[in-house]
Short mmCIF file of N, CA and C in Angstrom, two decimals:
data_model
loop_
_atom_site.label_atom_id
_atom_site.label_comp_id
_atom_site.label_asym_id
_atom_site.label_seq_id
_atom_site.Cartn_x
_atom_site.Cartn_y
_atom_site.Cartn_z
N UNK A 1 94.58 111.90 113.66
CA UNK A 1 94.16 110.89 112.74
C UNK A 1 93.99 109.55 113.44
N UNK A 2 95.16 109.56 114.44
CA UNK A 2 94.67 108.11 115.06
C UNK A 2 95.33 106.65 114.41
N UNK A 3 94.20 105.62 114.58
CA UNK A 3 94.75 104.11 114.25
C UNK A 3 94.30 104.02 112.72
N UNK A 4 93.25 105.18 113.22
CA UNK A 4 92.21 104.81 111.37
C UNK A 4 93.53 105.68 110.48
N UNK A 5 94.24 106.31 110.52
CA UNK A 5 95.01 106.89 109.62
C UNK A 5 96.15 106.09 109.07
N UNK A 6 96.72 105.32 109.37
CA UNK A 6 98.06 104.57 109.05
C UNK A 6 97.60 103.69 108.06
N UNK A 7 98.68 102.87 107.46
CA UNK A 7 98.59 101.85 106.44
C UNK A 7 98.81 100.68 107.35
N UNK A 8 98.22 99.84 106.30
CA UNK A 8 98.29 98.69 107.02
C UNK A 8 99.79 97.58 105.91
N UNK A 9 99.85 96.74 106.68
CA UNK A 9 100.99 95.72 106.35
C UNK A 9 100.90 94.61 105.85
N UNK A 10 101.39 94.14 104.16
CA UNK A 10 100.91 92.70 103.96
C UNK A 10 102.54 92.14 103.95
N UNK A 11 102.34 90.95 104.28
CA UNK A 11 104.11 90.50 104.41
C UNK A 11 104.36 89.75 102.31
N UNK A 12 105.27 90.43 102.76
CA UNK A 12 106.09 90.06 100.37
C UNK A 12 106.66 89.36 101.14
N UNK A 13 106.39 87.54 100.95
CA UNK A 13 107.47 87.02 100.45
C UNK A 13 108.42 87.01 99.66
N UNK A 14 108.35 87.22 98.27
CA UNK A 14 109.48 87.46 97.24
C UNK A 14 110.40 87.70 97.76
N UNK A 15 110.14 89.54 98.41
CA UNK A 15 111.53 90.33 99.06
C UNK A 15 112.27 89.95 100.11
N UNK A 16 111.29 88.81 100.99
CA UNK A 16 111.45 88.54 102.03
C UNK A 16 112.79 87.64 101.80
N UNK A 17 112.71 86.41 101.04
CA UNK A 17 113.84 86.03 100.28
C UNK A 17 114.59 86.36 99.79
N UNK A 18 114.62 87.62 99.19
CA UNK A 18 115.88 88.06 98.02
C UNK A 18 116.21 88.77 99.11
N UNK A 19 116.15 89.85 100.24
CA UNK A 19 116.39 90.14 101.18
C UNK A 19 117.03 89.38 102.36
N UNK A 20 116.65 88.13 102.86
CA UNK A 20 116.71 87.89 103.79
C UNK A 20 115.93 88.27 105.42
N UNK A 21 115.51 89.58 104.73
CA UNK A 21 115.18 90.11 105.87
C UNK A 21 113.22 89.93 105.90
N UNK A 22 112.60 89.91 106.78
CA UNK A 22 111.06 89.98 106.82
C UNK A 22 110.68 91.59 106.08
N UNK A 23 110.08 91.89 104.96
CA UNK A 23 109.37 92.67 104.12
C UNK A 23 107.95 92.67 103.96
N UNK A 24 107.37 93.75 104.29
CA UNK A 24 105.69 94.04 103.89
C UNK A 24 105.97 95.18 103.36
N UNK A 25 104.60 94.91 102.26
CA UNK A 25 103.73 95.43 101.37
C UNK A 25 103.39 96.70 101.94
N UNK A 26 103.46 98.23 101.79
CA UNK A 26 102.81 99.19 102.53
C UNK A 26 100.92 98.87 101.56
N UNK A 27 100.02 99.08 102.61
CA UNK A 27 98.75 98.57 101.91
C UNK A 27 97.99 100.21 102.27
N UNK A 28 98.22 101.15 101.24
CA UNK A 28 97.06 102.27 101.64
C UNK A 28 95.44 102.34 102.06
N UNK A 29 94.98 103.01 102.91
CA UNK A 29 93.74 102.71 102.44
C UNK A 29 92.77 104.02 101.47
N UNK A 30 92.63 103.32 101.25
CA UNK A 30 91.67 103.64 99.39
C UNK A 30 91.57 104.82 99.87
N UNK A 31 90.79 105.80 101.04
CA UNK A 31 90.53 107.13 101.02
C UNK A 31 91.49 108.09 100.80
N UNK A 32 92.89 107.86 101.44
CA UNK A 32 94.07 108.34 101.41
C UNK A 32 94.38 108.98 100.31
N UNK A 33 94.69 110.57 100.64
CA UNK A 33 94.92 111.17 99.22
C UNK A 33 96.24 110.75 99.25
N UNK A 34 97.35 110.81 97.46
CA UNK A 34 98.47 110.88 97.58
C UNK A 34 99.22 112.12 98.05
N UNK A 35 98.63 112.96 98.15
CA UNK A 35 99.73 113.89 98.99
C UNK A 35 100.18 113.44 100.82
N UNK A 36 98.79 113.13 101.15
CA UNK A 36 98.79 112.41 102.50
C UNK A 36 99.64 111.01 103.08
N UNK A 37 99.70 110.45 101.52
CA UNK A 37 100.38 109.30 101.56
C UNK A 37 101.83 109.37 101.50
N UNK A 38 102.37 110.01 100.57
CA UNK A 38 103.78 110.62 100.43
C UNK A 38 104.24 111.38 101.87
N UNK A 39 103.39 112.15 102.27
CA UNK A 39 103.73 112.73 103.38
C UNK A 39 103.96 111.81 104.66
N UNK A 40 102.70 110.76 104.89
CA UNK A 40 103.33 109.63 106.06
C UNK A 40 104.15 108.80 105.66
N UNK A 41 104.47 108.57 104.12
CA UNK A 41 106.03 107.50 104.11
C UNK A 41 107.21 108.55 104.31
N UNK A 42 107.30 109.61 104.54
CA UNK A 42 108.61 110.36 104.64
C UNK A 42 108.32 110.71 106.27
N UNK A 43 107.14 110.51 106.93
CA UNK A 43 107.39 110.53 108.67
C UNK A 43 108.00 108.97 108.84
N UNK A 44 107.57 107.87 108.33
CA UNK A 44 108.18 106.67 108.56
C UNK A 44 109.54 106.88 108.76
N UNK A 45 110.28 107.69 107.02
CA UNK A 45 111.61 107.76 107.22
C UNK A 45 112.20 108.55 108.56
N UNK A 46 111.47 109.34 108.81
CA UNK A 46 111.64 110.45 109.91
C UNK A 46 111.98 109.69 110.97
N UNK A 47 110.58 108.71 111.06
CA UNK A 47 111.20 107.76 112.27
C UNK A 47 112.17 106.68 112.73
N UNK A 48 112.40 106.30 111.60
CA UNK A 48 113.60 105.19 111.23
C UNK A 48 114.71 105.69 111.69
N UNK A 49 115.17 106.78 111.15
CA UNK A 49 116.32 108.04 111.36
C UNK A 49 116.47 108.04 112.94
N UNK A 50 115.24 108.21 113.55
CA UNK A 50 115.43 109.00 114.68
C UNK A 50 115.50 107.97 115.79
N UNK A 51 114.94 106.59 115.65
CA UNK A 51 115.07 105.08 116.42
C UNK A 51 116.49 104.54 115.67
N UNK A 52 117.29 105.05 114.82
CA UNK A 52 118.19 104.40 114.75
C UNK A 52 119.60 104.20 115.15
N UNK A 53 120.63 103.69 115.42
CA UNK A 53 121.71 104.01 116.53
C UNK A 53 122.26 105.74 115.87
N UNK A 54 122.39 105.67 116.85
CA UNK A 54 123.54 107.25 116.80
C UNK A 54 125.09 106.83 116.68
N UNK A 55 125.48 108.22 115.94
CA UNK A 55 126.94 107.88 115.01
C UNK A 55 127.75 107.29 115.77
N UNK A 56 128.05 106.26 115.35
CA UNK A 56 129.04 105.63 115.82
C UNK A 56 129.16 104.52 116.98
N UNK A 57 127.60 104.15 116.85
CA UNK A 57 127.14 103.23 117.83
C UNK A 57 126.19 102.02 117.02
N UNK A 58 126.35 101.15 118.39
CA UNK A 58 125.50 99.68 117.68
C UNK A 58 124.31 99.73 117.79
N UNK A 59 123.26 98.81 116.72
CA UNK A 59 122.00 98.94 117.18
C UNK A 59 121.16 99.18 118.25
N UNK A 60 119.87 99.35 119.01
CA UNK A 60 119.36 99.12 119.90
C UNK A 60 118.70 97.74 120.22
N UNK A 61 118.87 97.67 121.18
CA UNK A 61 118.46 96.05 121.36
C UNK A 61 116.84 96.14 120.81
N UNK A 62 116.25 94.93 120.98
CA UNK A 62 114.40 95.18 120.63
C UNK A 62 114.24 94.92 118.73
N UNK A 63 112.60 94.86 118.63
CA UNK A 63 112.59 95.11 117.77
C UNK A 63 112.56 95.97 116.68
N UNK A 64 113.74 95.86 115.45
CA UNK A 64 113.70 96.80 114.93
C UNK A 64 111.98 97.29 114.16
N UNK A 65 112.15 98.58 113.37
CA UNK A 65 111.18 98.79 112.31
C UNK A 65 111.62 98.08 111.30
N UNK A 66 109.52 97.83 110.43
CA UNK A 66 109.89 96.75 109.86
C UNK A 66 110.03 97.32 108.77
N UNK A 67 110.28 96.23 107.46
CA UNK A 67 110.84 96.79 106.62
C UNK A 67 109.67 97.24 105.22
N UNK A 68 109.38 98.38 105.37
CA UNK A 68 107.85 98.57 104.71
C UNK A 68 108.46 99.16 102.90
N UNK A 69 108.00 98.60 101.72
CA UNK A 69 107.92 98.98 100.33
C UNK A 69 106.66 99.65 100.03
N UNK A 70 107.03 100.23 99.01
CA UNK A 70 105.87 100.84 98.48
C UNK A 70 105.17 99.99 97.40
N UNK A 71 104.15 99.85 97.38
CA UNK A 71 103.18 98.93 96.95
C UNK A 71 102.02 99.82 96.24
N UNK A 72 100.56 99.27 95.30
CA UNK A 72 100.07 99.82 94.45
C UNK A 72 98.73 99.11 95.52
N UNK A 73 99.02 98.35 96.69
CA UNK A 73 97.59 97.44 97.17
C UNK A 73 96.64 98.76 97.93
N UNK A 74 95.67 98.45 97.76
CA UNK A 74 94.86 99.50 98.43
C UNK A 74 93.89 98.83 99.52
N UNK A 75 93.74 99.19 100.44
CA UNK A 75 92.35 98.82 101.56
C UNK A 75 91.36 99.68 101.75
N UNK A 76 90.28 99.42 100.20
CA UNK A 76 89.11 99.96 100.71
C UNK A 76 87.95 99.62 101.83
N UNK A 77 88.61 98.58 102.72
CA UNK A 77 88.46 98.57 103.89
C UNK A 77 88.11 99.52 105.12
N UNK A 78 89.12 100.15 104.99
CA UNK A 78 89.92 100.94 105.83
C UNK A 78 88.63 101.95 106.17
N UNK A 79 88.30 102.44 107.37
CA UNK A 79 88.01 103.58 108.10
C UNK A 79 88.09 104.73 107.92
N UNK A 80 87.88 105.86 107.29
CA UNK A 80 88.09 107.53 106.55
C UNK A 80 88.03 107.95 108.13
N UNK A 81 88.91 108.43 108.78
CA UNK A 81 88.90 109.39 109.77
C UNK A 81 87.90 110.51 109.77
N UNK A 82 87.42 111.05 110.82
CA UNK A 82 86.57 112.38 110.41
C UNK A 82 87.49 113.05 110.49
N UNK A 83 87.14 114.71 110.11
CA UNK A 83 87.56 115.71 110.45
C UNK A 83 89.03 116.30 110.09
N UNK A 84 89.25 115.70 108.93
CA UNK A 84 90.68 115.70 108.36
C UNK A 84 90.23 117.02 107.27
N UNK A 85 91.72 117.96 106.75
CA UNK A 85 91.78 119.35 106.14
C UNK A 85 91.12 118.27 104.85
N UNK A 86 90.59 118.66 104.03
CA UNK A 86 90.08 118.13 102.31
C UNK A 86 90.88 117.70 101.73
N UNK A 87 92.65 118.06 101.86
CA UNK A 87 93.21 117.57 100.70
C UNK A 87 93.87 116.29 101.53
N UNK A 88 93.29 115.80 102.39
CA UNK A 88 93.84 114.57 103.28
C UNK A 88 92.97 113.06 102.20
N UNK A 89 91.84 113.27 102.03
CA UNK A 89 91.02 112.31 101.18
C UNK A 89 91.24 112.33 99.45
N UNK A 90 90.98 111.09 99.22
CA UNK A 90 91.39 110.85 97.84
C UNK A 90 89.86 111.45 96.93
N UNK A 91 90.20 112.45 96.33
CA UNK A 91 89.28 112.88 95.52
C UNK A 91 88.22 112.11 94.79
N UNK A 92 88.37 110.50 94.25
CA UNK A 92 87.59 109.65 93.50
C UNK A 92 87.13 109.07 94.27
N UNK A 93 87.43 109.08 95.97
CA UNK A 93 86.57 108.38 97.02
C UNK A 93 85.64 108.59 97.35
N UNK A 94 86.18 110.33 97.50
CA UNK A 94 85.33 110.95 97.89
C UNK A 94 83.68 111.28 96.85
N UNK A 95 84.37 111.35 95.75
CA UNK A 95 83.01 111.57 94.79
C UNK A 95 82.29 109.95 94.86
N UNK A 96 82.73 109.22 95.40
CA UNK A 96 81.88 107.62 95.45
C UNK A 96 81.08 107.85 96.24
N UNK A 97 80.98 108.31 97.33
CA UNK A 97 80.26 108.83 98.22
C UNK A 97 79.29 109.31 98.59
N UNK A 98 78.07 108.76 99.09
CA UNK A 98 76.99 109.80 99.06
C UNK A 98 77.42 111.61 99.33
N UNK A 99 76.26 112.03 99.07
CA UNK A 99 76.14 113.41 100.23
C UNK A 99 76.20 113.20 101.97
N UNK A 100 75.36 112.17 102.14
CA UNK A 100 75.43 112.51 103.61
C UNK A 100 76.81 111.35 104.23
N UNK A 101 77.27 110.69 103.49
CA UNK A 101 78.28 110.39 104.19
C UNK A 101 79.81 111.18 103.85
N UNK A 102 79.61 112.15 103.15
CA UNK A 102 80.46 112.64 103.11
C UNK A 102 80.33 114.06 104.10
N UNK A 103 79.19 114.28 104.69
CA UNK A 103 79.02 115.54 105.16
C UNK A 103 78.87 114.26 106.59
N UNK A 104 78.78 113.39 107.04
CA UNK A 104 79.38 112.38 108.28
C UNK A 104 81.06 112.74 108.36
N UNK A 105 81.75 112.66 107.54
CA UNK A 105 83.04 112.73 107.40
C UNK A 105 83.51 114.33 107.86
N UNK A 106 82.74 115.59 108.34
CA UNK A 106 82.92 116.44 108.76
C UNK A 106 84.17 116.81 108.23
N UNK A 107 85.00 117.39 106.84
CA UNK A 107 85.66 117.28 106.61
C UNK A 107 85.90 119.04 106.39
N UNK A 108 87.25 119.25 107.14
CA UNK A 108 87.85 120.70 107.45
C UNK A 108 87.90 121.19 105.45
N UNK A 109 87.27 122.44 105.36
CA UNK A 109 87.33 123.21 104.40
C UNK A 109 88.60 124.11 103.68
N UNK A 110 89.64 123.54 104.10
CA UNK A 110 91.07 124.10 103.77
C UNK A 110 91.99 122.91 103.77
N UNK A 111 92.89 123.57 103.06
CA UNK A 111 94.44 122.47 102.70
C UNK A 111 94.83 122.50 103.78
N UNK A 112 95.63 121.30 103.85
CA UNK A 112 96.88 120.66 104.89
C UNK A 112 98.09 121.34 104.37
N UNK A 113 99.26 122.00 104.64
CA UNK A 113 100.19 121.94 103.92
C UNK A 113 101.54 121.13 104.49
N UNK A 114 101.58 120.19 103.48
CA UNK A 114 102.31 118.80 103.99
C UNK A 114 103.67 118.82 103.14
N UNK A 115 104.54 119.01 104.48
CA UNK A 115 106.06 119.17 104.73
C UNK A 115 106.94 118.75 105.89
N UNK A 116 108.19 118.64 105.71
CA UNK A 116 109.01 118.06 106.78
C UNK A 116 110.30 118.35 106.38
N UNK A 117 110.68 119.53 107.91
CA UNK A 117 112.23 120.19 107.43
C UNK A 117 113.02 118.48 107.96
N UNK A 118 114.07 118.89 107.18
CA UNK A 118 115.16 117.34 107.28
C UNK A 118 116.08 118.44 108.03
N UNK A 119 116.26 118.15 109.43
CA UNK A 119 116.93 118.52 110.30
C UNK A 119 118.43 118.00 109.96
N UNK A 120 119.01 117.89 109.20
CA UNK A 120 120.09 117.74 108.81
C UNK A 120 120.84 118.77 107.74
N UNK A 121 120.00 119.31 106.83
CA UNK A 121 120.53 120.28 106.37
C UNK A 121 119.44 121.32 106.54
N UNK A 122 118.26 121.37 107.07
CA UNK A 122 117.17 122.41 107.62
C UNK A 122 116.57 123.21 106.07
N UNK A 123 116.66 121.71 105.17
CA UNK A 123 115.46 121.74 103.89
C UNK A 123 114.48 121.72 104.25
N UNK A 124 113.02 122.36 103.67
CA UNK A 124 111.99 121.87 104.04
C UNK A 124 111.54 121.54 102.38
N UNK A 125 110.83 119.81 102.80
CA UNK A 125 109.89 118.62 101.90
C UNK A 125 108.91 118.79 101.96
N UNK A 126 108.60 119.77 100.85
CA UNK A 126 106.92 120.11 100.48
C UNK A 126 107.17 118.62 100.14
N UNK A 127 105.36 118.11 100.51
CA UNK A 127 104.93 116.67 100.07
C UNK A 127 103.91 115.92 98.98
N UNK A 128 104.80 117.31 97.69
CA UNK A 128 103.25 117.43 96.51
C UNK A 128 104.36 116.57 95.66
N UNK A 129 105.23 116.06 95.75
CA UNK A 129 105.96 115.12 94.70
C UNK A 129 105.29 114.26 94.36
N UNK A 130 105.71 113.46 93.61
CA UNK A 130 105.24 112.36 92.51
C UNK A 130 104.96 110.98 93.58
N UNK A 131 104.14 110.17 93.17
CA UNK A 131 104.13 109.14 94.33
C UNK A 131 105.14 108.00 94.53
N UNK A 132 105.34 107.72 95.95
CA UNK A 132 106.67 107.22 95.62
C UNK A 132 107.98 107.22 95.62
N UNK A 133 107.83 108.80 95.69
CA UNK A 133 109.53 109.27 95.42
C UNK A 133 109.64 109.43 96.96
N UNK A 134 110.93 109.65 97.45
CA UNK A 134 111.20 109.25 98.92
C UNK A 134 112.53 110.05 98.89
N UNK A 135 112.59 110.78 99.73
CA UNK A 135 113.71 111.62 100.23
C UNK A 135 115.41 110.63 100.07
N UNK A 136 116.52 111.64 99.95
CA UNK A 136 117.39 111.13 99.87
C UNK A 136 118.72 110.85 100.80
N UNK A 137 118.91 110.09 101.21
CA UNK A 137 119.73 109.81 102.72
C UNK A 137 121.24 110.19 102.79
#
């Protein structure tokens, strides 16, 4: 997927204050199906987990990850990757779409099936939940 696949970041003041800490906006972009989307905020968590100190130890020096919410902002901006399985694109985008830019979009004729075992108890997170909802720590 690349650079064109990720969300992009708007900074929330609000949270930023009631937090203390610096907070952005996760900003989807518009093509993004929600299964695709649910599925890269639970690799975020994946990665947080896995950059974060180990038991019984202090942070790592550097900067941490930032602190990303889930948000309703969309970037129809954003770049549609080619060559992604069908259920990677948001269905109402896709019908916006001509014919030929959707047949530009070379888009794989089968499902993704989007999951992530939690190596902690070796569950596996089908990623067809509700949007939003986020694994439990």
């Amino acid at each position: 997927m690349g650079t064109k696949g990720v969300s992009s970041n708007e900074s929330n003041e609000s949270a930023t204050r009631r937090n203390k800490s610096r907070t952005f906006d996760r900003v989807t972009p518009t093509w993004r199906s929600s299964q695709l989307m649910v599925f890269m905020w639970r690799l975020d968590e994946v990665v947080e987990r896995m950059k974060g100190p180990e038991f019984g130890k202090r942070k790592k020096a550097g900067n941490q990850m930032r602190n990303r919410i889930p948000s309703d902002k969309t970037n129809p901006e954003a770049v549609a990757p080619k060559g992604l399985p069908k259920n990677c694109y948001n269905e109402d985008w896709l019908a916006g779409l001509y014919r030929s830019q959707r047949e530009m979009l070379n888009i794989r004729d089968k499902d993704y099936e989007f999951g992530i075992e939690d190596e902690r108890d070796g569950a596996y997170l089908a990623g067809d939940e509700e949007e939003g909802e986020h694994m439990e720590d």
